């Protein structure tokens, strides 16, 4: 056993950049005045992050893949039972319950970013697809955009509490591996590298797609003139 790479660089960057961006999004919408333009651009960037991680979950390195951590209810209950009985529950990638984090976050942040495209502050700033849907759909999107963040706050609070519980009660530090990517594993268990070239190609494709989605594809809004 030796300290070897388990979390690739794209997964680690995704995690910490997403955490910073979500908090910043809240500030730009709720605290800082006149930051809506920035809120929009960061929202597009987050949309790209989410799409990237979704794709990386299929073609990334071993422990980044959904197939390595999505478990059925049986495995989850067995894990919780082992945890309660204070048995060794350490896993190399996400544990069977922690594996729920990524799909949940992709869903919640995906809803947040997508509904943002159809949302308006009812003053000057409207998402690029605001004018393309009916009034009732606009209200639903706006409502979802406002409500989903509350669920994200709950996720973030529970997530941080659980990570701290692992660290202080179970003496199992998950934080440092999420920073440097390494855990005590055998050579067979470790990943060889972060597959950065593949990650960069996926990033470029995603960036082009998001640019097309928010800049090229949306219809030019009709102007209302008031005299
Ligand atoms: C806005 C705040 C945060 C969000 C949305 C978030 C979300 C996530 C997600 C989606 C994952 C899975 C990563 C993946 O497979 O790509 C994850 C893992 C993880 N997060 Fe966070 N996170 C946040 C803040 C934090 C903070 C502040 C810490 C440190 C205290 C932290 C520590 C970790 C650790 C250690 C893991 C890996 C858990 C494991 O080993 O299974 N996160 N987080
Ligand atoms: C994941 C990315 C995003 C996050 C986390 C986020 C978060 C938020 C939050 C917390 C609010 C305040 C809601 C409230 O007052 O209850 C808000 C409002 C808003 N957001 Fe976002 N947002 C994101 C993406 C977007 C995008 C992509 C757009 C547009 C393209 C957008 C447009 C707006 C608008 C127009 C408001 C309304 C402000 C108002 O009601 O005055 N957001 N957002």
Coordinates of C-alpha atoms and ligand atoms in Angstrom, one line a residue:
X1 CA 0.0 0.0 0.0
X2 CA 1.2 3.4 -0.9
X3 CA -0.2 6.9 -1.4
X4 CA -1.4 6.8 -5.0
X5 CA -3.8 8.7 -7.3
X6 CA -7.5 7.9 -6.9
X7 CA -9.4 11.1 -7.7
X8 CA -8.4 12.5 -11.1
X9 CA -7.7 16.3 -11.5
X10 CA -10.9 17.0 -13.4
X11 CA -13.1 15.5 -10.6
X12 CA -11.2 17.6 -8.0
X13 CA -11.3 20.8 -10.0
X14 CA -15.0 20.2 -10.7
X15 CA -15.7 19.8 -7.0
X16 CA -14.0 22.8 -5.7
X17 CA -14.9 25.1 -8.6
X18 CA -18.5 24.1 -8.3
X19 CA -18.6 24.8 -4.6
X20 CA -17.1 28.3 -5.0
X21 CA -19.4 29.1 -8.0
X22 CA -22.6 28.1 -6.2
X23 CA -21.9 30.3 -3.2
X24 CA -20.9 33.1 -5.6
X25 CA -24.2 32.6 -7.5
X26 CA -26.2 33.1 -4.3
X27 CA -24.2 36.3 -3.5
X28 CA -24.7 37.7 -7.0
X29 CA -28.4 37.1 -6.9
X30 CA -29.2 38.0 -3.3
X31 CA -26.5 40.2 -1.8
X32 CA -24.5 42.2 -4.4
X33 CA -26.4 44.9 -6.3
X34 CA -26.1 45.1 -10.1
X35 CA -24.4 41.7 -10.5
X36 CA -27.0 40.1 -12.7
X37 CA -24.7 40.1 -15.8
X38 CA -22.1 38.3 -13.8
X39 CA -24.8 35.9 -12.4
X40 CA -25.8 35.0 -16.0
X41 CA -22.2 34.3 -17.2
X42 CA -21.3 32.3 -14.1
X43 CA -24.6 30.4 -14.6
X44 CA -23.6 29.5 -18.1
X45 CA -20.2 28.4 -16.8
X46 CA -21.9 26.2 -14.2
X47 CA -24.1 24.7 -16.8
X48 CA -20.9 23.7 -18.7
X49 CA -19.4 22.2 -15.5
X50 CA -22.5 20.1 -14.9
X51 CA -22.6 18.8 -18.5
X52 CA -18.8 18.1 -18.3
X53 CA -19.2 16.0 -15.1
X54 CA -22.1 14.1 -16.6
X55 CA -20.0 13.1 -19.6
X56 CA -17.0 12.4 -17.3
X57 CA -19.2 10.1 -15.3
X58 CA -19.3 7.8 -18.3
X59 CA -15.9 8.2 -19.9
X60 CA -13.6 9.5 -17.1
X61 CA -11.2 7.5 -14.9
X62 CA -12.2 4.5 -12.8
X63 CA -13.5 6.2 -9.6
X64 CA -15.1 9.2 -11.5
X65 CA -17.5 6.8 -13.4
X66 CA -21.1 6.4 -12.2
X67 CA -20.6 2.7 -12.7
X68 CA -18.0 2.6 -9.9
X69 CA -20.3 4.2 -7.2
X70 CA -23.9 3.9 -8.1
X71 CA -25.2 1.2 -5.9
X72 CA -28.6 -0.4 -5.2
X73 CA -30.6 -0.2 -1.9
X74 CA -29.1 -3.5 -0.7
X75 CA -25.5 -2.3 -0.9
X76 CA -26.6 1.0 0.8
X77 CA -28.3 -0.7 3.7
X78 CA -25.3 -3.1 4.1
X79 CA -23.0 -0.1 4.2
X80 CA -25.1 1.8 6.8
X81 CA -25.3 -1.4 8.9
X82 CA -21.5 -1.8 8.8
X83 CA -21.2 1.9 9.7
X84 CA -23.5 1.5 12.8
X85 CA -21.6 -1.7 13.9
X86 CA -18.3 0.3 13.7
X87 CA -16.9 -2.1 11.1
X88 CA -14.3 -0.9 8.6
X89 CA -16.3 0.9 5.9
X90 CA -13.5 2.7 4.0
X91 CA -13.9 2.6 0.3
X92 CA -11.6 3.8 -2.4
X93 CA -14.0 5.9 -4.4
X94 CA -17.4 7.1 -3.1
X95 CA -19.1 4.8 -0.7
X96 CA -22.6 3.3 -1.7
X97 CA -24.5 6.1 0.1
X98 CA -22.0 8.9 -0.8
X99 CA -22.5 7.8 -4.5
X100 CA -25.9 9.5 -4.4
X101 CA -24.2 12.9 -4.0
X102 CA -23.2 13.4 -7.6
X103 CA -26.5 12.5 -9.3
X104 CA -28.4 14.6 -6.7
X105 CA -26.1 17.6 -7.3
X106 CA -26.2 17.2 -11.1
X107 CA -30.0 17.2 -10.9
X108 CA -30.4 20.1 -8.6
X109 CA -27.8 22.3 -10.2
X110 CA -28.9 21.2 -13.6
X111 CA -32.5 22.4 -12.8
X112 CA -31.1 25.7 -11.3
X113 CA -29.0 26.5 -14.4
X114 CA -31.6 25.4 -16.9
X115 CA -34.5 27.3 -15.3
X116 CA -32.2 30.3 -15.1
X117 CA -32.3 30.4 -18.9
X118 CA -36.0 31.0 -18.7
X119 CA -36.0 33.4 -15.8
X120 CA -36.2 37.2 -15.6
X121 CA -35.7 39.7 -12.8
X122 CA -38.8 41.5 -14.2
X123 CA -36.7 44.6 -14.7
X124 CA -33.9 44.5 -17.3
X125 CA -32.3 41.0 -17.2
X126 CA -34.0 38.1 -18.8
X127 CA -32.5 34.7 -19.6
X128 CA -31.9 33.9 -23.3
X129 CA -35.0 31.7 -23.5
X130 CA -37.4 33.8 -21.4
X131 CA -39.3 35.1 -24.3
X132 CA -39.7 31.7 -26.0
X133 CA -42.2 30.2 -23.5
X134 CA -45.7 30.9 -22.4
X135 CA -46.4 33.1 -19.3
X136 CA -47.4 30.1 -17.2
X137 CA -44.2 28.3 -18.1
X138 CA -42.2 31.4 -17.3
X139 CA -43.8 31.5 -13.9
X140 CA -43.0 27.8 -13.3
X141 CA -39.4 28.3 -14.3
X142 CA -39.0 31.3 -12.2
X143 CA -40.6 29.6 -9.2
X144 CA -38.3 26.5 -9.7
X145 CA -35.2 28.8 -10.0
X146 CA -36.1 30.4 -6.7
X147 CA -37.0 27.2 -4.8
X148 CA -34.3 24.8 -6.0
X149 CA -31.6 26.7 -4.3
X150 CA -33.2 26.0 -0.9
X151 CA -32.7 22.3 -1.6
X152 CA -29.1 23.0 -2.6
X153 CA -28.5 24.8 0.8
X154 CA -29.9 21.7 2.6
X155 CA -27.6 19.4 0.5
X156 CA -24.5 21.6 1.2
X157 CA -25.2 21.7 5.0
X158 CA -25.8 17.9 5.2
X159 CA -22.8 17.2 3.0
X160 CA -20.4 19.3 5.0
X161 CA -21.7 17.9 8.3
X162 CA -21.3 14.3 7.1
X163 CA -17.8 14.9 5.9
X164 CA -16.9 16.5 9.3
X165 CA -18.5 13.5 11.1
X166 CA -16.3 11.2 9.1
X167 CA -13.3 13.3 10.0
X168 CA -13.8 13.8 13.7
X169 CA -16.0 10.9 14.8
X170 CA -14.8 8.2 12.5
X171 CA -11.3 9.5 12.1
X172 CA -11.6 9.1 8.4
X173 CA -10.2 12.1 6.5
X174 CA -12.0 12.3 3.1
X175 CA -11.1 16.0 2.6
X176 CA -7.4 15.8 1.8
X177 CA -7.8 13.1 -0.9
X178 CA -10.4 15.5 -2.6
X179 CA -7.5 18.1 -2.6
X180 CA -4.5 16.1 -3.6
X181 CA -6.3 13.1 -5.2
X182 CA -4.3 10.4 -3.3
X183 CA -5.2 7.6 -1.0
X184 CA -3.4 4.6 0.5
X185 CA -4.0 1.9 -2.1
X186 CA -2.3 -0.8 -4.1
X187 CA -0.9 -0.1 -7.6
X188 CA -3.8 -2.1 -9.1
X189 CA -6.4 0.0 -7.2
X190 CA -4.9 3.3 -8.2
X191 CA -5.5 5.2 -11.5
X192 CA -2.6 5.6 -13.8
X193 CA -3.2 9.4 -14.5
X194 CA -5.9 12.0 -14.8
X195 CA -6.5 11.5 -18.6
X196 CA -6.1 15.3 -19.0
X197 CA -6.0 15.3 -22.8
X198 CA -9.4 13.5 -23.0
X199 CA -10.8 15.9 -20.3
X200 CA -9.6 19.0 -22.3
X201 CA -11.3 17.7 -25.5
X202 CA -14.5 17.2 -23.6
X203 CA -14.2 20.7 -22.0
X204 CA -13.8 22.3 -25.4
X205 CA -16.8 20.4 -26.9
X206 CA -18.9 21.4 -23.9
X207 CA -17.8 25.0 -24.1
X208 CA -18.7 25.2 -27.8
X209 CA -22.1 23.6 -27.0
X210 CA -22.9 26.0 -24.2
X211 CA -21.8 29.0 -26.3
X212 CA -24.2 27.9 -29.1
X213 CA -27.0 27.3 -26.6
X214 CA -26.9 30.7 -24.9
X215 CA -25.4 33.0 -27.6
X216 CA -26.3 31.6 -31.0
X217 CA -29.4 29.6 -30.7
X218 CA -31.7 31.9 -28.7
X219 CA -34.1 34.1 -30.8
X220 CA -33.4 37.8 -30.7
X221 CA -35.8 39.3 -28.2
X222 CA -38.5 41.5 -29.5
X223 CA -38.1 45.1 -28.3
X224 CA -40.9 46.9 -26.6
X225 CA -40.8 50.6 -27.2
X226 CA -42.6 53.0 -24.8
X227 CA -43.1 56.6 -25.7
Ligands
LIG1 C1 -21.2 24.2 -2.4 C2 -20.7 23.2 -1.7 C3 -20.4 21.8 -2.1 C4 -21.0 21.0 -3.1 C5 -22.1 21.4 -4.0 C6 -20.4 19.7 -3.1 C7 -20.7 18.7 -3.9 C8 -20.0 17.5 -3.9 C9 -20.1 16.4 -5.0 C10 -21.1 16.5 -6.1 C11 -19.3 15.4 -4.7 C12 -19.0 14.2 -5.6 C13 -17.8 14.6 -6.4 C14 -17.7 13.8 -7.7 O1 -17.8 12.6 -7.8 O2 -17.5 14.5 -8.8 C15 -18.6 15.8 -3.5 C16 -17.6 15.0 -2.9 C17 -16.9 15.4 -1.8 N1 -17.0 16.7 -1.1 FE1 -18.2 18.2 -1.6 N2 -19.4 19.8 -2.1 C18 -19.4 21.0 -1.5 C19 -18.6 21.5 -0.5 C20 -17.7 20.7 0.1 C21 -16.8 21.1 1.2 C22 -16.8 22.6 1.8 C23 -16.1 20.1 1.6 C24 -15.0 20.0 2.7 C25 -15.3 20.2 3.9 C26 -16.4 19.0 0.7 C27 -15.8 17.7 0.8 C28 -16.1 16.7 -0.1 C29 -15.4 15.4 -0.1 C30 -14.3 15.0 0.9 C31 -15.9 14.6 -1.1 C32 -15.5 13.2 -1.4 C33 -16.4 12.3 -0.6 C34 -15.9 10.8 -0.8 O3 -14.8 10.5 -0.5 O4 -16.8 10.0 -1.2 N3 -17.4 19.4 -0.1 N4 -19.0 17.0 -3.0
LIG2 C1 -26.5 27.0 -11.4 C2 -26.5 28.2 -11.7 C3 -27.4 29.2 -11.0 C4 -27.6 29.4 -9.6 C5 -27.0 28.6 -8.5 C6 -28.5 30.5 -9.5 C7 -29.0 31.0 -8.2 C8 -29.9 32.0 -8.1 C9 -30.5 32.4 -6.9 C10 -30.1 31.9 -5.5 C11 -31.4 33.4 -7.1 C12 -32.2 34.2 -6.1 C13 -33.5 33.5 -6.0 C14 -34.4 34.2 -5.0 O1 -34.5 35.4 -4.9 O2 -35.1 33.4 -4.3 C15 -31.3 33.6 -8.6 C16 -32.1 34.5 -9.2 C17 -32.1 34.8 -10.6 N1 -31.3 34.1 -11.5 FE1 -30.0 32.6 -11.1 N2 -28.8 31.0 -10.7 C18 -28.1 30.2 -11.6 C19 -28.2 30.4 -13.0 C20 -28.8 31.4 -13.7 C21 -28.8 31.6 -15.1 C22 -28.1 30.7 -16.1 C23 -29.6 32.7 -15.3 C24 -29.9 33.3 -16.7 C25 -29.4 33.1 -17.8 C26 -30.1 33.1 -14.1 C27 -31.0 34.2 -13.9 C28 -31.5 34.6 -12.8 C29 -32.5 35.7 -12.6 C30 -33.0 36.6 -13.8 C31 -32.8 35.8 -11.3 C32 -34.0 36.6 -10.7 C33 -33.5 37.7 -9.9 C34 -34.8 38.3 -9.3 O3 -35.8 37.7 -9.1 O4 -34.7 39.5 -9.0 N3 -29.6 32.3 -13.1 N4 -30.5 32.7 -9.1

